[in-house]
Coordinates of C-alpha atoms and ligand atoms in Angstrom, one line a residue:
M20 CA 8.6 -25.8 5.9
T21 CA 11.9 -25.3 7.8
Q22 CA 11.6 -21.9 9.2
N23 CA 8.7 -19.4 9.7
A24 CA 9.5 -16.5 7.4
N25 CA 6.2 -14.7 8.1
L26 CA 7.0 -10.9 8.0
F27 CA 4.6 -10.4 10.9
S28 CA 6.6 -12.7 13.1
A29 CA 9.7 -10.8 12.5
L30 CA 8.0 -7.5 13.2
R31 CA 6.4 -8.9 16.3
A32 CA 9.8 -10.2 17.6
A33 CA 11.0 -6.6 17.5
F34 CA 8.2 -5.2 19.8
P35 CA 9.7 -3.9 23.0
T36 CA 9.6 -6.1 26.0
D37 CA 7.4 -3.6 27.8
L38 CA 4.2 -4.0 25.7
D39 CA 2.5 -1.2 27.7
R40 CA 4.7 1.4 26.0
V41 CA 3.0 3.6 23.4
A42 CA 3.6 2.3 19.9
I43 CA 1.4 4.8 18.0
E44 CA 0.1 8.2 19.0
T45 CA -2.4 9.8 16.7
A46 CA -1.8 13.5 15.8
D47 CA -5.4 14.4 16.4
A48 CA -6.7 17.2 18.6
E49 CA -7.7 14.5 21.0
P50 CA -4.9 11.9 20.5
L51 CA -5.4 8.2 20.8
Y52 CA -2.6 6.1 22.3
Y53 CA -2.0 2.6 21.1
T54 CA 0.4 0.4 23.1
W55 CA 2.4 -2.4 21.6
R56 CA 0.0 -4.7 23.5
D57 CA -2.9 -3.0 21.6
L58 CA -1.2 -3.9 18.3
E59 CA -0.6 -7.4 19.5
R60 CA -4.2 -8.0 20.6
G61 CA -5.9 -6.0 17.8
T62 CA -4.0 -7.9 15.0
A63 CA -4.7 -11.2 16.8
M64 CA -8.4 -10.5 16.8
L65 CA -8.4 -9.5 13.2
A66 CA -6.3 -12.5 12.2
N67 CA -8.7 -14.8 14.1
L68 CA -11.6 -13.2 12.3
L69 CA -10.0 -13.8 8.9
E70 CA -9.1 -17.4 9.8
S71 CA -12.7 -18.0 10.9
L72 CA -13.9 -17.3 7.4
A73 CA -12.3 -20.5 6.0
L74 CA -10.7 -18.6 3.1
P75 CA -8.8 -20.5 0.4
P76 CA -5.0 -20.5 0.7
G77 CA -3.5 -17.4 -0.8
A78 CA -6.7 -15.5 -0.5
R79 CA -6.5 -11.8 -1.3
I80 CA -7.9 -9.2 1.1
A81 CA -8.5 -6.0 -0.8
V82 CA -8.7 -2.8 1.3
Q83 CA -9.9 0.7 0.4
T84 CA -10.2 2.6 3.6
E85 CA -9.1 6.0 5.0
K86 CA -5.8 6.0 6.9
S87 CA -6.2 4.8 10.5
V88 CA -4.3 2.8 13.0
E89 CA -7.0 0.1 12.7
A90 CA -6.3 0.0 8.9
L91 CA -2.6 -0.6 9.7
M92 CA -3.6 -3.3 12.1
L93 CA -5.7 -4.9 9.4
Y94 CA -2.6 -5.0 7.1
L95 CA -0.6 -6.7 9.9
A96 CA -3.4 -9.1 10.6
V97 CA -3.5 -10.2 7.0
L98 CA 0.3 -11.0 7.2
R99 CA -0.3 -12.7 10.6
A100 CA -3.0 -14.9 9.2
G101 CA -0.9 -15.7 6.1
F102 CA -3.2 -14.1 3.5
V103 CA -2.3 -11.6 0.8
Y104 CA -2.9 -7.9 1.4
L105 CA -4.1 -5.7 -1.5
P106 CA -4.2 -2.0 -0.7
L107 CA -6.2 0.4 -2.8
N108 CA -5.7 4.2 -3.1
T109 CA -8.7 6.0 -1.5
A110 CA -8.9 8.2 -4.6
Y111 CA -9.8 5.3 -6.9
Q112 CA -13.2 5.6 -8.5
R113 CA -15.7 2.9 -9.5
S114 CA -14.3 1.8 -12.8
E115 CA -10.8 1.5 -11.3
I116 CA -12.1 -0.5 -8.3
E117 CA -14.1 -2.7 -10.6
Y118 CA -10.9 -3.5 -12.5
F119 CA -8.8 -4.3 -9.4
I120 CA -11.4 -6.5 -7.8
G121 CA -12.2 -8.2 -11.0
N122 CA -8.5 -8.9 -11.7
A123 CA -7.4 -9.9 -8.2
E124 CA -10.6 -11.8 -7.2
P125 CA -10.2 -11.1 -3.5
S126 CA -12.1 -13.3 -1.0
V127 CA -12.5 -10.3 1.3
V128 CA -13.0 -6.7 0.6
V129 CA -12.9 -4.0 3.2
C130 CA -14.2 -0.5 2.4
T131 CA -15.6 2.6 4.0
S132 CA -19.3 2.5 5.0
K133 CA -19.8 5.5 2.7
N134 CA -18.8 3.3 -0.3
F135 CA -20.3 0.1 0.9
G136 CA -23.2 0.1 -1.6
W137 CA -21.3 0.3 -4.8
V138 CA -18.1 -1.5 -3.6
S139 CA -20.1 -4.5 -2.3
R140 CA -22.0 -4.7 -5.6
I141 CA -18.8 -4.9 -7.5
A142 CA -17.2 -7.3 -5.1
F143 CA -20.2 -9.7 -4.9
S144 CA -20.5 -9.8 -8.6
A145 CA -16.8 -10.7 -8.9
G146 CA -17.3 -13.6 -6.5
T147 CA -16.0 -12.0 -3.3
A148 CA -17.5 -13.8 -0.3
H149 CA -17.2 -11.2 2.4
V150 CA -17.4 -7.4 2.4
F151 CA -16.7 -5.5 5.7
T152 CA -16.7 -1.8 6.5
L153 CA -14.0 0.1 8.4
D154 CA -14.2 3.8 9.0
D155 CA -11.6 6.1 10.4
D156 CA -13.6 6.6 13.6
R157 CA -13.2 2.9 14.4
S158 CA -16.8 2.1 13.5
G159 CA -17.9 -0.5 10.9
S160 CA -18.5 -4.2 10.7
L161 CA -14.9 -5.3 10.5
L162 CA -14.1 -4.3 14.1
Q163 CA -17.5 -5.3 15.4
R164 CA -16.9 -8.8 14.0
A165 CA -13.2 -8.9 15.2
A166 CA -14.3 -8.0 18.7
L167 CA -16.0 -11.4 18.9
H168 CA -12.7 -13.2 18.5
S169 CA -9.8 -14.2 20.8
D170 CA -7.0 -11.8 21.3
R171 CA -4.5 -14.6 21.1
H172 CA -3.2 -15.9 17.8
T173 CA -0.2 -17.8 16.6
P174 CA 1.2 -16.3 13.3
V175 CA 0.7 -18.7 10.4
P176 CA 4.0 -20.0 9.2
R177 CA 5.0 -18.7 5.8
A178 CA 7.9 -19.4 3.5
A179 CA 10.0 -16.5 2.2
D180 CA 8.6 -16.9 -1.3
D181 CA 4.9 -16.9 -0.1
L182 CA 3.0 -13.8 -1.2
A183 CA 2.4 -11.1 1.4
A184 CA 1.0 -8.3 -0.8
I185 CA -0.1 -7.4 -4.3
L186 CA 0.4 -3.7 -5.2
Y187 CA -1.2 -2.6 -8.4
T188 CA 1.0 -0.4 -10.5
S189 CA -0.1 1.0 -13.8
G190 CA 1.3 -0.1 -17.1
T191 CA 2.5 1.9 -20.1
T192 CA -0.1 0.2 -22.2
G193 CA -3.4 -1.3 -21.0
R194 CA -4.5 -1.7 -17.4
S195 CA -2.6 -1.9 -14.1
K196 CA -0.5 -4.9 -13.2
G197 CA -0.4 -6.5 -9.7
A198 CA 3.1 -6.6 -8.5
M199 CA 3.4 -9.7 -6.2
L200 CA 5.6 -9.2 -3.2
S201 CA 6.6 -12.0 -0.9
H202 CA 7.3 -12.1 2.8
G203 CA 11.0 -12.5 1.9
N204 CA 11.0 -9.5 -0.4
L205 CA 9.6 -7.2 2.2
L206 CA 11.5 -8.5 5.2
S207 CA 14.9 -8.5 3.5
N208 CA 14.4 -4.9 2.4
A209 CA 13.1 -3.8 5.8
R210 CA 16.2 -5.4 7.5
V211 CA 18.6 -3.7 5.1
L212 CA 17.0 -0.3 5.6
K213 CA 17.0 -0.8 9.4
Q214 CA 20.7 -1.3 9.3
Y215 CA 21.6 1.2 6.5
W216 CA 19.5 4.0 7.9
G217 CA 20.9 3.4 11.4
W218 CA 17.5 3.0 13.2
Q219 CA 18.4 3.3 16.9
P220 CA 16.7 3.1 20.3
G221 CA 14.6 6.1 21.0
D222 CA 13.9 6.9 17.4
V223 CA 10.4 8.3 16.8
L224 CA 8.8 8.4 13.3
I225 CA 6.4 11.0 12.1
H226 CA 4.1 9.0 9.8
A227 CA 2.3 11.4 7.4
L228 CA 2.1 9.4 4.2
P229 CA -0.8 7.3 2.9
I230 CA -0.7 3.6 3.7
F231 CA -1.8 2.2 0.4
H232 CA 1.6 2.4 -1.4
V233 CA 5.1 1.2 -0.8
H234 CA 6.5 4.4 0.8
G235 CA 3.9 4.8 3.7
L236 CA 2.9 1.1 4.0
F237 CA 6.2 -0.7 3.9
V238 CA 9.2 1.7 4.1
A239 CA 7.9 3.8 6.9
T240 CA 5.8 1.4 9.0
H241 CA 8.2 -1.6 8.7
G242 CA 11.1 0.7 9.7
A243 CA 9.4 1.9 12.9
L244 CA 7.9 -1.5 13.8
L245 CA 11.2 -3.4 13.2
N246 CA 12.9 -1.0 15.4
G247 CA 10.2 -1.1 18.1
S248 CA 9.9 2.7 17.5
K249 CA 7.0 4.9 18.3
M250 CA 5.1 6.5 15.5
I251 CA 3.3 9.9 15.6
W252 CA 0.4 9.1 13.2
F253 CA -1.0 11.7 10.9
S254 CA -4.2 10.7 9.0
R255 CA -3.2 13.2 6.4
F256 CA -0.2 15.4 5.7
D257 CA -0.6 18.9 7.3
P258 CA 2.7 20.8 7.1
K259 CA 2.0 23.1 10.1
A260 CA 0.9 20.2 12.3
V261 CA 3.9 18.1 11.3
I262 CA 6.4 20.9 12.1
A263 CA 4.7 21.3 15.5
R264 CA 5.6 17.6 16.3
L265 CA 9.1 17.6 14.9
P266 CA 10.6 18.4 18.4
E267 CA 9.3 15.0 19.6
A268 CA 10.5 13.0 16.6
T269 CA 13.7 11.8 15.1
V270 CA 12.7 10.4 11.6
F271 CA 10.5 11.8 8.9
M272 CA 9.7 10.3 5.5
G273 CA 8.1 12.1 2.6
V274 CA 7.7 12.6 -1.1
P275 CA 9.3 15.8 -2.5
T276 CA 5.9 17.6 -2.5
L277 CA 5.8 17.2 1.3
Y278 CA 9.3 18.9 1.6
V279 CA 8.2 21.7 -0.8
R280 CA 5.2 22.3 1.4
L281 CA 7.2 22.2 4.7
L282 CA 9.6 24.8 3.2
H283 CA 6.6 27.1 2.7
E284 CA 6.2 27.3 6.4
A285 CA 8.2 29.9 8.4
A286 CA 7.9 27.6 11.4
L287 CA 10.3 25.2 9.7
T288 CA 13.5 26.3 11.5
R289 CA 16.8 24.8 12.8
A290 CA 15.3 24.9 16.3
A291 CA 12.2 23.0 15.2
C292 CA 14.4 20.2 13.7
A293 CA 17.1 20.2 16.4
R294 CA 16.1 16.7 17.7
M295 CA 15.6 15.2 14.2
R296 CA 18.1 12.6 13.1
L297 CA 16.9 11.7 9.6
F298 CA 14.7 13.2 6.8
V299 CA 14.1 10.7 3.9
S300 CA 12.7 11.6 0.5
G301 CA 11.6 9.3 -2.3
S302 CA 8.9 8.2 -4.8
A303 CA 9.7 11.1 -7.1
P304 CA 12.7 13.1 -8.1
M305 CA 13.7 15.8 -5.6
L306 CA 14.9 19.1 -7.2
V307 CA 18.4 20.0 -6.1
E308 CA 17.0 23.4 -5.1
T309 CA 14.6 21.8 -2.7
F310 CA 17.4 19.7 -1.3
E311 CA 19.6 22.8 -0.8
A312 CA 16.9 25.0 0.5
F313 CA 16.1 22.4 3.2
R314 CA 19.7 22.1 4.2
E315 CA 20.1 25.8 4.5
R316 CA 16.9 26.3 6.5
T317 CA 17.2 23.3 8.8
G318 CA 20.8 22.2 8.8
H319 CA 19.6 18.7 7.8
T320 CA 20.7 17.0 4.6
I321 CA 17.8 15.1 3.1
L322 CA 18.6 11.4 2.4
E323 CA 17.1 10.6 -1.1
R324 CA 16.5 7.0 -2.0
Y325 CA 14.9 5.2 -5.0
G326 CA 12.5 2.3 -5.2
M327 CA 9.5 0.8 -7.0
S328 CA 6.4 -1.2 -6.2
E329 CA 8.0 -4.2 -7.9
T330 CA 11.3 -4.0 -6.0
V331 CA 10.7 -2.0 -2.8
M332 CA 13.9 0.0 -2.1
L333 CA 16.8 -0.2 -4.5
T334 CA 19.3 2.6 -3.8
S335 CA 19.9 5.0 -1.0
N336 CA 22.1 7.9 -0.2
P337 CA 24.2 7.0 2.8
C338 CA 23.0 7.7 6.3
D339 CA 26.3 7.2 8.1
P340 CA 29.0 9.5 6.8
K341 CA 31.4 6.7 6.9
D342 CA 29.4 5.1 4.0
G343 CA 29.8 8.4 2.0
E344 CA 28.1 11.8 1.6
R345 CA 24.5 12.5 0.7
R346 CA 24.4 14.0 -2.7
G347 CA 21.5 16.0 -4.0
G348 CA 20.2 15.1 -7.4
T349 CA 21.4 11.5 -6.9
V350 CA 19.6 8.5 -5.3
G351 CA 22.8 7.1 -3.9
P352 CA 24.4 3.7 -4.3
A353 CA 22.7 0.3 -4.5
L354 CA 21.6 -0.8 -1.0
P355 CA 23.6 -3.7 0.5
G356 CA 22.6 -7.0 -1.2
V357 CA 20.8 -5.2 -4.1
G358 CA 22.4 -5.3 -7.6
V359 CA 21.9 -2.2 -9.8
R360 CA 23.4 -1.9 -13.3
V361 CA 23.0 0.4 -16.3
V362 CA 22.9 -1.1 -19.8
D363 CA 22.7 0.3 -23.3
D364 CA 19.9 -0.5 -25.8
A365 CA 21.6 -3.7 -26.8
G366 CA 21.8 -4.8 -23.1
A367 CA 25.6 -4.3 -22.7
P368 CA 26.8 -2.7 -19.4
C369 CA 27.5 1.0 -19.8
P370 CA 30.8 2.4 -18.5
A371 CA 30.7 4.5 -15.3
G372 CA 29.0 7.9 -16.0
E373 CA 27.2 6.8 -19.1
I374 CA 23.5 7.0 -19.5
G375 CA 21.5 3.8 -20.0
H376 CA 18.6 1.6 -18.8
I377 CA 18.6 0.9 -15.1
Q378 CA 18.2 -2.8 -14.2
V379 CA 18.1 -4.5 -10.8
R380 CA 18.2 -7.8 -9.0
G381 CA 18.2 -9.0 -5.4
P382 CA 16.1 -10.6 -2.7
N383 CA 13.8 -7.5 -2.8
V384 CA 12.7 -8.1 -6.4
F385 CA 9.1 -9.2 -6.7
Q386 CA 7.7 -12.5 -7.7
G387 CA 6.1 -11.3 -10.9
Y388 CA 2.8 -9.7 -12.1
W389 CA -0.4 -11.3 -10.8
R390 CA -1.7 -13.7 -13.5
M391 CA 0.5 -12.1 -16.2
P392 CA 3.4 -14.5 -16.9
E393 CA 4.1 -13.1 -20.3
K394 CA 4.3 -9.5 -19.0
T395 CA 6.5 -10.7 -16.2
A396 CA 8.8 -12.5 -18.6
E397 CA 9.1 -9.3 -20.8
E398 CA 10.2 -7.2 -17.8
F399 CA 13.2 -9.5 -17.0
T400 CA 16.4 -10.0 -19.0
A401 CA 17.5 -13.5 -19.9
D402 CA 20.1 -13.3 -17.1
G403 CA 17.4 -12.4 -14.5
W404 CA 17.6 -8.6 -14.0
F405 CA 14.4 -6.6 -13.7
K406 CA 14.0 -3.7 -16.2
T407 CA 13.0 -0.7 -14.1
G408 CA 12.0 1.5 -17.1
D409 CA 14.1 4.2 -15.5
V410 CA 17.0 5.8 -17.3
G411 CA 20.2 6.9 -15.5
R412 CA 23.8 6.6 -14.9
I413 CA 26.1 5.2 -12.2
D414 CA 29.3 7.2 -11.3
A415 CA 32.7 5.7 -10.3
Q416 CA 31.6 5.7 -6.6
G417 CA 28.5 3.8 -7.4
Y418 CA 26.0 6.7 -7.0
V419 CA 23.0 6.4 -9.2
T420 CA 21.5 9.4 -10.9
I421 CA 18.1 9.0 -12.5
V422 CA 17.9 11.2 -15.6
G423 CA 14.6 10.1 -17.1
R424 CA 12.2 7.3 -17.9
S425 CA 11.8 5.1 -20.9
K426 CA 8.3 4.3 -19.7
D427 CA 5.7 7.0 -20.5
L428 CA 5.0 7.9 -16.8
I429 CA 4.2 11.1 -15.0
I430 CA 4.9 11.3 -11.2
S431 CA 2.6 13.9 -9.6
G432 CA 3.0 14.6 -5.9
G433 CA 4.5 11.1 -5.5
Y434 CA 1.6 9.3 -7.3
N435 CA 2.2 7.6 -10.7
V436 CA 0.0 8.5 -13.6
Y437 CA 0.2 6.6 -16.9
P438 CA -0.7 8.9 -19.8
A439 CA -2.0 5.9 -21.8
E440 CA -4.7 5.3 -19.2
I441 CA -5.8 8.9 -19.2
E442 CA -5.7 9.1 -22.9
G443 CA -7.9 6.0 -23.2
T444 CA -10.4 7.5 -20.8
L445 CA -10.4 10.9 -22.5
N446 CA -10.8 9.3 -26.0
D447 CA -14.0 7.6 -24.8
L448 CA -15.6 10.9 -23.9
A449 CA -18.2 12.4 -26.3
G450 CA -16.7 14.9 -28.7
V451 CA -13.1 13.7 -28.2
A452 CA -11.3 12.3 -31.3
E453 CA -7.9 11.8 -29.7
S454 CA -5.7 13.1 -27.0
A455 CA -2.1 13.3 -25.7
V456 CA -1.4 13.4 -22.0
I457 CA 1.9 14.9 -20.8
G458 CA 3.7 15.8 -17.6
V459 CA 4.6 19.5 -17.1
P460 CA 6.9 20.9 -14.4
H461 CA 4.8 22.0 -11.4
P462 CA 6.1 23.9 -8.3
D463 CA 4.1 21.8 -5.8
F464 CA 3.5 18.4 -7.4
G465 CA 6.9 18.2 -9.3
E466 CA 5.0 17.3 -12.4
A467 CA 1.4 18.0 -13.2
V468 CA -0.9 16.1 -15.7
V469 CA -1.9 18.1 -18.8
A470 CA -4.0 16.9 -21.7
V471 CA -4.1 18.1 -25.2
V472 CA -7.3 17.1 -27.0
V473 CA -8.5 17.0 -30.6
A474 CA -12.2 17.4 -31.1
R475 CA -14.3 15.2 -33.2
P476 CA -15.5 16.9 -36.4
G477 CA -18.6 19.0 -35.6
S478 CA -17.9 18.9 -31.8
T479 CA -16.6 21.7 -29.6
P480 CA -15.7 20.0 -26.3
D481 CA -15.3 22.4 -23.4
A482 CA -12.0 21.9 -21.4
A483 CA -13.7 22.5 -18.0
A484 CA -16.5 20.0 -18.8
L485 CA -14.0 17.4 -19.8
I486 CA -12.1 17.8 -16.5
D487 CA -15.4 17.5 -14.6
E488 CA -16.3 14.3 -16.5
L489 CA -12.9 12.8 -15.8
K490 CA -13.3 13.4 -12.1
S491 CA -16.1 10.9 -11.9
K492 CA -14.2 8.3 -13.8
I493 CA -10.6 8.3 -12.5
A494 CA -8.7 9.1 -9.3
N495 CA -8.5 12.8 -8.6
F496 CA -4.7 13.0 -8.8
K497 CA -4.8 11.6 -12.3
V498 CA -7.2 14.3 -13.6
P499 CA -5.4 16.8 -15.8
K500 CA -4.9 20.2 -14.1
R501 CA -5.4 21.7 -17.6
V502 CA -6.9 20.5 -20.9
F503 CA -6.2 22.2 -24.2
V504 CA -8.5 21.6 -27.2
V505 CA -6.5 21.8 -30.4
T506 CA -7.1 21.1 -34.1
E507 CA -4.3 18.5 -34.4
L508 CA -1.5 16.9 -32.5
P509 CA 2.1 17.3 -33.6
R510 CA 3.3 14.1 -35.3
N511 CA 6.6 12.9 -36.6
A512 CA 7.2 11.4 -40.0
M513 CA 6.1 8.0 -38.6
G514 CA 2.8 9.4 -37.4
K515 CA 3.8 9.2 -33.7
V516 CA 2.6 12.0 -31.5
Q517 CA 5.6 14.2 -30.5
K518 CA 5.1 14.5 -26.8
K519 CA 8.5 16.1 -26.4
L520 CA 7.3 19.0 -28.5
L521 CA 4.1 19.3 -26.4
R522 CA 6.0 19.2 -23.2
E523 CA 8.3 22.0 -24.5
Q524 CA 5.2 24.1 -25.6
H525 CA 3.6 23.8 -22.1
Q526 CA 6.7 23.7 -19.8
G527 CA 6.1 27.2 -18.4
L528 CA 2.4 26.6 -17.8
F529 CA 2.7 26.5 -14.0
G530 CA 5.7 28.7 -13.7
G531 CA 7.7 25.7 -12.7
Ligands
MCA6 C1 -3.9 15.6 -4.4 N1 -4.1 16.3 -5.5 C2 -3.2 16.0 -6.4 C3 -2.3 15.1 -5.7 N2 -2.8 14.9 -4.5 N3 -3.0 16.4 -7.7 C4 -2.0 15.9 -8.3 N4 -1.1 15.1 -7.7 C5 -1.2 14.6 -6.5 N5 -0.4 13.8 -5.9 C6 -5.3 17.2 -5.8 C7 -6.6 16.5 -5.7 O1 -6.9 15.9 -6.9 C8 -7.5 17.6 -5.3 O2 -7.8 18.3 -6.5 C9 -6.6 18.5 -4.5 O3 -5.3 18.2 -4.8 C10 -6.8 18.3 -3.0 O4 -6.8 16.9 -2.7 P1 -6.2 16.4 -1.3 O5 -6.3 14.9 -1.2 O6 -6.8 17.2 -0.2 O7 -4.7 16.8 -1.4 P2 -3.5 16.8 -0.4 O8 -4.0 16.3 0.9 O9 -2.9 18.2 -0.5 O10 -2.5 15.8 -1.1 C11 -1.3 16.1 -1.6 C12 -0.3 15.1 -1.1 C13 -0.7 13.7 -1.5 C14 -0.2 15.2 0.4 C15 1.0 15.5 -1.7 O11 -0.8 13.6 -3.0 C16 0.2 12.6 -1.0 O12 0.1 12.1 0.1 N6 1.2 12.2 -1.8 C17 2.1 11.1 -1.4 C18 2.0 10.0 -2.4 C19 2.8 8.7 -1.9 O13 2.7 8.3 -0.8 N7 3.5 8.1 -2.9 C20 4.3 7.0 -2.6 C21 4.1 6.0 -3.6 P3 -9.3 18.9 -6.8 O14 -9.5 19.8 -5.6 O15 -9.2 19.5 -8.1 O16 -10.2 17.7 -6.7 S1 5.2 4.6 -3.3 C22 6.4 4.8 -4.6 O17 6.3 5.6 -5.4 C23 7.6 4.0 -4.5 C24 7.7 2.7 -4.7 C25 8.7 4.7 -3.7 O18 9.8 4.8 -4.2 O19 8.3 5.2 -2.6
AMP7 P1 5.8 3.0 -8.3 O1 5.3 2.5 -9.6 O2 4.9 3.8 -7.5 O3 6.4 1.9 -7.6 O4 6.9 4.1 -8.7 C1 8.2 3.7 -9.1 C2 8.9 4.8 -9.8 O5 9.0 6.0 -9.1 C3 10.3 4.4 -10.2 O6 10.4 3.6 -11.3 C4 10.9 5.8 -10.5 O7 10.6 6.2 -11.8 C5 10.2 6.7 -9.5 N1 11.0 7.0 -8.3 C6 11.0 6.5 -7.1 N2 11.9 7.1 -6.2 C7 12.5 8.0 -7.0 C8 13.5 9.0 -6.8 N3 14.0 9.2 -5.6 N4 13.8 9.8 -7.8 C9 13.3 9.7 -9.0 N5 12.3 8.8 -9.3 C10 11.9 8.0 -8.3

């Protein structure tokens, strides 16, 4: 190995010289202050604990815990020790966790003490050797054990192509796929964003996103860490509390729902945002009306960018006016070093302004789906471009506009929901013959999940009871906000369910 490409080493190198400065301040009534030295020592102890377990090379460390600074340290420690981090949404239920653990075969699982009973049963039966607990009040076996280890640790050398993380992302058919991201994927993207978004000395980030997906875990934390910037750390998004801290911050990142909720607050004013430098939005389409309302209210033009779990960030509206203007309704041009093209159904490049399939390539594009070589091969073109499943156009100045998706996907409040998965779960419930799940415009979540269900002959399933049953089986954000029981689904001549028709029928449901 010629050079250590461990992402942690690059982040560590960016820590300020004065390690006693505050790196993270929690936004609690009684705040906790973590210095850069605390991050250095805490991640060293956790990395030493992981190394003491004699795990096999490439071991996966699966984590389903509430958001906390210690959970962030655990992520950094996994990088530091050269293992592979596998974050899991806290909303995932038993059968979902069973699938992820069974598929990824992690050597270590970290969960909350509340879930220890059922999570450890799943983990041990899948062959996991160690299950630790970590709670958001800093209790649990993980930190107890880590405290017994040295606070000095040399980061394990990694090559750029070595895996750093696996992020599960749902598939249009069947179960989730683990997108394998390398140290090189993550570091190249973080470096590009640091430069393109003009991170500068004195920047302070308000971190109010969950840390189990790309946006909160990579884009936000890598940005702050690589710039040696302080974070104001919210364990959950609270619009009033965030606005109260804006005068101390310069950068905020959110999904569109967060901006919609901020706009509902009268306290969101120009004065409150006077010190802010940058508001970033992504993970879901932002309505032009939200973009404009925010500009009018605060004087700030939101920077919208576009990415995926498989590719981290792909395009971004410019930060520096010399790179161009920020245009609402677009996700901006390809980031430096990232290739983005739009092709027709036959794979031929579309002329500027014409709609087609968005494909991408670059150092940010993932290493493939975990243990799914065929699926990986299907998602790449013969000339090496990754098929995003998004549909859009690129104008003459290179700005990308996403107009839809060829994948059957709903994005609700920034979380992805695959109708096929919900339909499969619904169809297994007593009294359900078949179902169709659609996304319907929603003023808060952008899109809301709605299910249309056909009863089995002789059954009369109750919509509210079906929703209750689903709540125990799938993550809460996937549960349909409304269920309609009908006698039959509209089908075309080929027998395919006409979801477009269903979407039209229900589009006014939430007044969106
Ligand atoms: C919560 N609920 C939701 C959602 N979140 N329903 C639909 N969609 C959602 N996203 C429901 C719960 O099921 C529950 O319903 C009720 O709202 C209250 O739950 P709670 O957890 O208290 O909600 P919240 O705190 O208000 O959460 C809303 C939220 C959250 C803050 C918008 O969803 C969120 O943090 N979203 C951000 C997601 C994100 O980080 N995405 C980045 C993915 P009930 O009461 O009926 O049980 S990374 C990505 O996409 C890429 C690569 C990229 O480009 O960034
Ligand atoms: P994920 O599977 O969570 O990685 O979600 C990736 C998907 O989110 C992309 O393929 C897009 O469909 C969508 N996405 C991310 N950012 C944006 C954006 N700014 N506008 C529209 N869609 C977006």
